[in-house]
Structures are given as structure tokens and as C-alpha cells.
């Protein structure tokens, strides 16, 4: 079957090939709507790798909500309120970025904030499996929510909050790995812990 020439003016192709998926059946938000993205994480504490992703995400999306998981099972060093405070201290320069927190399912939080996108960073192939699992689980729970991955800037691809805390705790130099305000907070937190232990 040929496509009627009144509808299609390109070279002759079969109707099967030019089938157009109605917009209502695609998952991507329509282009006219402003796109809100959520960047979820533990951020215990925020590193320069996270900050790089926030800066790049703020250019891609109309609004970016950086959301701290507050009921983290990983026994964080900083409380959710402290982690949010540290984030707010450094994202203030981006007018379309805000900080929030959530408990429970990420997909529920995203729906509550009308977000169409979850933003995550991938540093190395070792991140991929964990991220793929989460993205596919989130897609199963909420097919409309898209996960968008950005590759970490190579300058930060080896940084993790866990390693920053470990290196700092053992007296190593972490300048350039976290924002200066975070480094100061880590110093205060560690000396408080030392005083308690003494
Ligand atoms: O920075 P992290 O610790 O790698 O972030 C993990 C996070 C917060 C994105 C993930 O643990 C999460 O989304 N938790 C909420 C619980 C949830 O929705 N689970 C189902 C999907 S995996």
C-alpha cells in the first residue's frame, strides 16, 4: 500500500515505514511544556562531581530539583538537614535549581513535584549496572518518568562521597574534590568526633 500523495510528498515508501507514533503514546514530554528534572541522591556530602552534574543539568532542564534521600539506610555522616544546607550553599548561583528531600519511592516524589525526568550521573562502567537496575525499576513503577544519564566529567570521575570521607578521615588532602564550604564542614565534623573520642 502506498501513502496517499496528499499526505506525503517525499519519495515513494511503504505505509509501514512512515507510521507515526501518536504523541500520546510516546513517553517523552511534549516540547512546549517546561521540563522539570529531579536529581536524587544521598549527597553525604555533595562533591564537585555532583556539582558538575547540577551545573550541566541546570542548562538542560527548565527546573532542576536536587533531592536528598532522607531515610537513607547507609547511616550517613551528615543528617538530611545538614546535607540540604550544604547543597543550598552551593547551588544558589543557579536560579533554576532548588533543593528538596524525600522519603520512600523516588517515583512518588517525582510525581509529587511534577517531574518528567530523573537525572543521574555515570562515572565508570562499574556504575552502570546499579544505575540500569534502578532506572528499569523506576520505569516499571512509572513508565512516564524518563531517566537521563550524563557522563561524569573525566576530571571528577574517580570522586565519590564515600572516598572523600575516607581520605579526609585518614588525614588526606581533599581540596578540589568538594566545595570549600563542604571541606570546612567536614573539618568541624571530624574534630567534633575526635573530641568526643578523646
Ligand atoms: O547517591 P545514591 O545513594 O546512589 O542515590 C540512590 C537513590 C537515592 C537515587 C536511590 O537509593 C533511590 O532512589 N532511593 C529511593 C527508593 C526507591 O525509589 N527505590 C526504588 C527504585 S531503585
Coordinates of C-alpha atoms and ligand atoms in Angstrom, one line a residue:
X1 CA 0.0 0.0 0.0
X2 CA 1.2 3.5 -0.9
X3 CA 0.8 6.5 1.3
X4 CA -1.7 8.9 -0.4
X5 CA 0.3 11.7 -2.2
X6 CA -1.8 14.4 -0.5
X7 CA -0.3 13.4 2.9
X8 CA 3.2 12.5 2.0
X9 CA 5.4 14.3 -0.6
X10 CA 8.7 12.5 -0.2
X11 CA 9.9 9.6 -2.2
X12 CA 7.6 6.6 -2.5
X13 CA 7.8 4.5 0.6
X14 CA 5.6 1.8 2.1
X15 CA 3.0 2.9 4.7
X16 CA 4.6 0.6 7.2
X17 CA 7.8 2.6 7.3
X18 CA 6.2 6.0 7.7
X19 CA 3.9 5.0 10.5
X20 CA 4.0 7.8 13.1
X21 CA 3.5 7.0 16.8
X22 CA 0.9 9.4 18.2
X23 CA 2.4 11.7 20.8
X24 CA 0.1 10.4 23.5
X25 CA 1.8 7.0 23.1
X26 CA 5.4 8.2 23.5
X27 CA 7.0 8.8 26.8
X28 CA 8.8 12.0 26.1
X29 CA 7.2 15.2 27.4
X30 CA 5.9 17.4 24.6
X31 CA 8.5 20.1 23.7
X32 CA 6.3 23.0 24.5
X33 CA 6.0 22.0 28.2
X34 CA 8.7 23.1 30.6
X35 CA 10.7 20.1 31.7
X36 CA 11.3 19.5 35.4
X37 CA 14.1 17.1 36.4
X38 CA 14.9 15.5 39.7
X39 CA 18.5 14.8 40.6
X40 CA 18.2 12.3 43.6
X41 CA 21.0 11.0 45.8
X42 CA 22.4 10.6 49.2
X43 CA 24.8 13.6 48.8
X44 CA 26.7 12.7 52.0
X45 CA 28.3 15.1 51.3
X46 CA 28.0 16.8 47.9
X47 CA 31.2 16.5 45.9
X48 CA 32.5 18.5 42.9
X49 CA 31.3 15.6 40.7
X50 CA 27.7 16.2 41.9
X51 CA 28.1 19.9 41.5
X52 CA 29.3 19.5 37.9
X53 CA 26.3 17.4 37.1
X54 CA 24.0 20.0 38.7
X55 CA 25.5 22.8 36.6
X56 CA 25.1 20.8 33.4
X57 CA 21.6 19.7 34.4
X58 CA 20.6 23.2 35.1
X59 CA 21.4 24.1 31.4
X60 CA 19.4 21.1 30.0
X61 CA 16.2 21.4 32.0
X62 CA 13.9 24.2 32.8
X63 CA 13.9 23.3 36.5
X64 CA 16.2 21.0 38.4
X65 CA 15.3 19.7 41.8
X66 CA 18.2 18.2 43.8
X67 CA 16.6 15.8 46.2
X68 CA 18.3 14.3 49.2
X69 CA 17.1 10.8 50.3
X70 CA 16.4 11.4 53.9
X71 CA 15.6 7.9 55.2
X72 CA 19.0 6.5 54.0
X73 CA 19.8 3.1 55.3
X74 CA 23.6 3.8 54.8
X75 CA 24.0 5.6 58.2
X76 CA 25.1 8.9 56.8
X77 CA 27.7 11.1 58.3
X78 CA 25.5 14.2 57.9
X79 CA 21.8 14.5 58.7
X80 CA 19.4 15.2 55.8
X81 CA 19.0 18.8 57.1
X82 CA 22.8 19.3 57.0
X83 CA 23.1 17.7 53.6
X84 CA 20.4 20.0 52.3
X85 CA 22.1 23.0 53.8
X86 CA 25.4 22.1 52.2
X87 CA 23.6 21.8 48.8
X88 CA 21.8 25.1 49.2
X89 CA 25.1 26.8 50.0
X90 CA 26.5 25.9 46.6
X91 CA 23.5 25.8 44.2
X92 CA 22.3 29.3 45.0
X93 CA 24.1 30.6 41.8
X94 CA 21.8 28.6 39.6
X95 CA 18.3 30.3 39.6
X96 CA 16.5 27.2 38.2
X97 CA 17.9 24.8 40.8
X98 CA 16.3 24.0 44.1
X99 CA 17.0 21.6 46.9
X100 CA 14.4 19.2 48.4
X101 CA 14.3 15.9 50.3
X102 CA 12.3 12.8 50.0
X103 CA 11.4 9.5 51.8
X104 CA 10.1 6.4 50.2
X105 CA 9.8 5.8 46.5
X106 CA 11.5 8.2 44.1
X107 CA 8.8 7.8 41.5
X108 CA 6.2 9.1 44.1
X109 CA 8.4 12.1 44.9
X110 CA 8.9 12.8 41.2
X111 CA 5.1 12.7 40.6
X112 CA 4.5 15.0 43.6
X113 CA 7.0 17.5 42.1
X114 CA 5.6 17.1 38.5
X115 CA 9.0 16.0 37.3
X116 CA 9.2 14.2 33.9
X117 CA 12.9 13.3 34.2
X118 CA 15.3 11.7 36.8
X119 CA 18.8 12.8 36.3
X120 CA 21.7 10.6 37.2
X121 CA 25.5 10.6 36.6
X122 CA 27.6 7.7 35.4
X123 CA 31.3 7.8 36.3
X124 CA 32.5 4.5 35.1
X125 CA 31.2 1.1 33.8
X126 CA 31.0 0.0 37.4
X127 CA 28.2 2.5 38.0
X128 CA 26.2 1.2 35.0
X129 CA 24.8 -2.0 36.5
X130 CA 23.4 -0.3 39.6
X131 CA 22.0 2.6 37.6
X132 CA 20.5 0.4 35.0
X133 CA 18.7 -1.6 37.7
X134 CA 17.3 1.5 39.3
X135 CA 16.3 3.1 36.0
X136 CA 14.5 -0.1 34.9
X137 CA 12.8 -0.5 38.3
X138 CA 11.7 3.1 38.2
X139 CA 10.4 2.7 34.6
X140 CA 8.4 -0.3 35.7
X141 CA 6.9 1.6 38.6
X142 CA 6.2 4.7 36.4
X143 CA 6.6 4.4 32.6
X144 CA 6.2 8.1 32.0
X145 CA 9.2 9.0 34.1
X146 CA 12.4 9.1 32.0
X147 CA 15.9 8.6 33.4
X148 CA 18.5 10.7 31.8
X149 CA 22.2 9.9 32.3
X150 CA 25.0 12.3 32.0
X151 CA 28.6 11.0 31.8
X152 CA 30.6 12.4 34.7
X153 CA 33.3 15.0 33.7
X154 CA 36.5 12.9 33.5
X155 CA 38.2 15.3 36.0
X156 CA 35.7 14.1 38.6
X157 CA 35.0 10.5 37.5
X158 CA 37.0 9.0 40.4
X159 CA 35.3 11.0 43.2
X160 CA 32.7 9.6 45.5
X161 CA 31.3 10.8 48.8
X162 CA 32.5 7.6 50.4
X163 CA 36.1 8.0 49.3
X164 CA 36.2 11.7 50.2
X165 CA 35.1 10.9 53.7
X166 CA 37.6 8.0 54.0
X167 CA 40.6 10.1 52.6
X168 CA 39.7 13.1 54.8
X169 CA 39.3 10.9 57.9
X170 CA 42.7 9.5 57.3
X171 CA 44.3 12.9 57.0
X172 CA 44.5 13.1 53.2
X173 CA 44.1 16.3 51.1
X174 CA 40.6 16.6 49.6
X175 CA 40.8 20.2 48.3
X176 CA 39.4 20.4 44.8
X177 CA 37.2 17.3 45.4
X178 CA 34.5 19.1 47.3
X179 CA 33.3 22.7 47.5
X180 CA 35.4 24.7 50.2
X181 CA 32.2 25.1 52.3
X182 CA 31.9 21.3 52.5
X183 CA 35.6 20.9 53.3
X184 CA 35.1 23.2 56.3
X185 CA 32.1 21.3 57.5
X186 CA 34.0 18.0 57.3
X187 CA 36.8 19.6 59.3
X188 CA 34.3 20.6 62.0
X189 CA 32.6 17.2 62.0
X190 CA 35.8 15.3 62.3
X191 CA 37.3 17.5 65.1
X192 CA 34.0 17.1 67.0
X193 CA 34.2 13.3 66.6
X194 CA 37.9 13.4 67.8
X195 CA 36.9 15.5 70.8
X196 CA 34.2 13.0 71.7
X197 CA 36.6 10.1 71.3
X198 CA 39.3 11.7 73.4
Ligands
LIG1 O1 23.5 8.7 45.7 P1 22.9 7.4 45.8 O2 23.0 6.8 47.2 O3 23.5 6.4 44.8 O4 21.3 7.5 45.4 C1 20.5 6.5 45.4 C2 19.0 6.9 45.3 C3 18.6 7.9 46.4 C4 18.8 7.5 44.0 C5 18.1 5.6 45.4 O5 18.5 4.9 46.5 C6 16.6 5.9 45.5 O6 16.0 6.4 44.5 N1 16.0 5.5 46.6 C7 14.6 5.7 46.8 C8 13.9 4.4 47.0 C9 13.3 3.9 45.6 O7 12.6 4.6 44.9 N2 13.6 2.6 45.3 C10 13.1 2.0 44.1 C11 13.9 2.4 42.9 S1 15.6 1.8 42.9

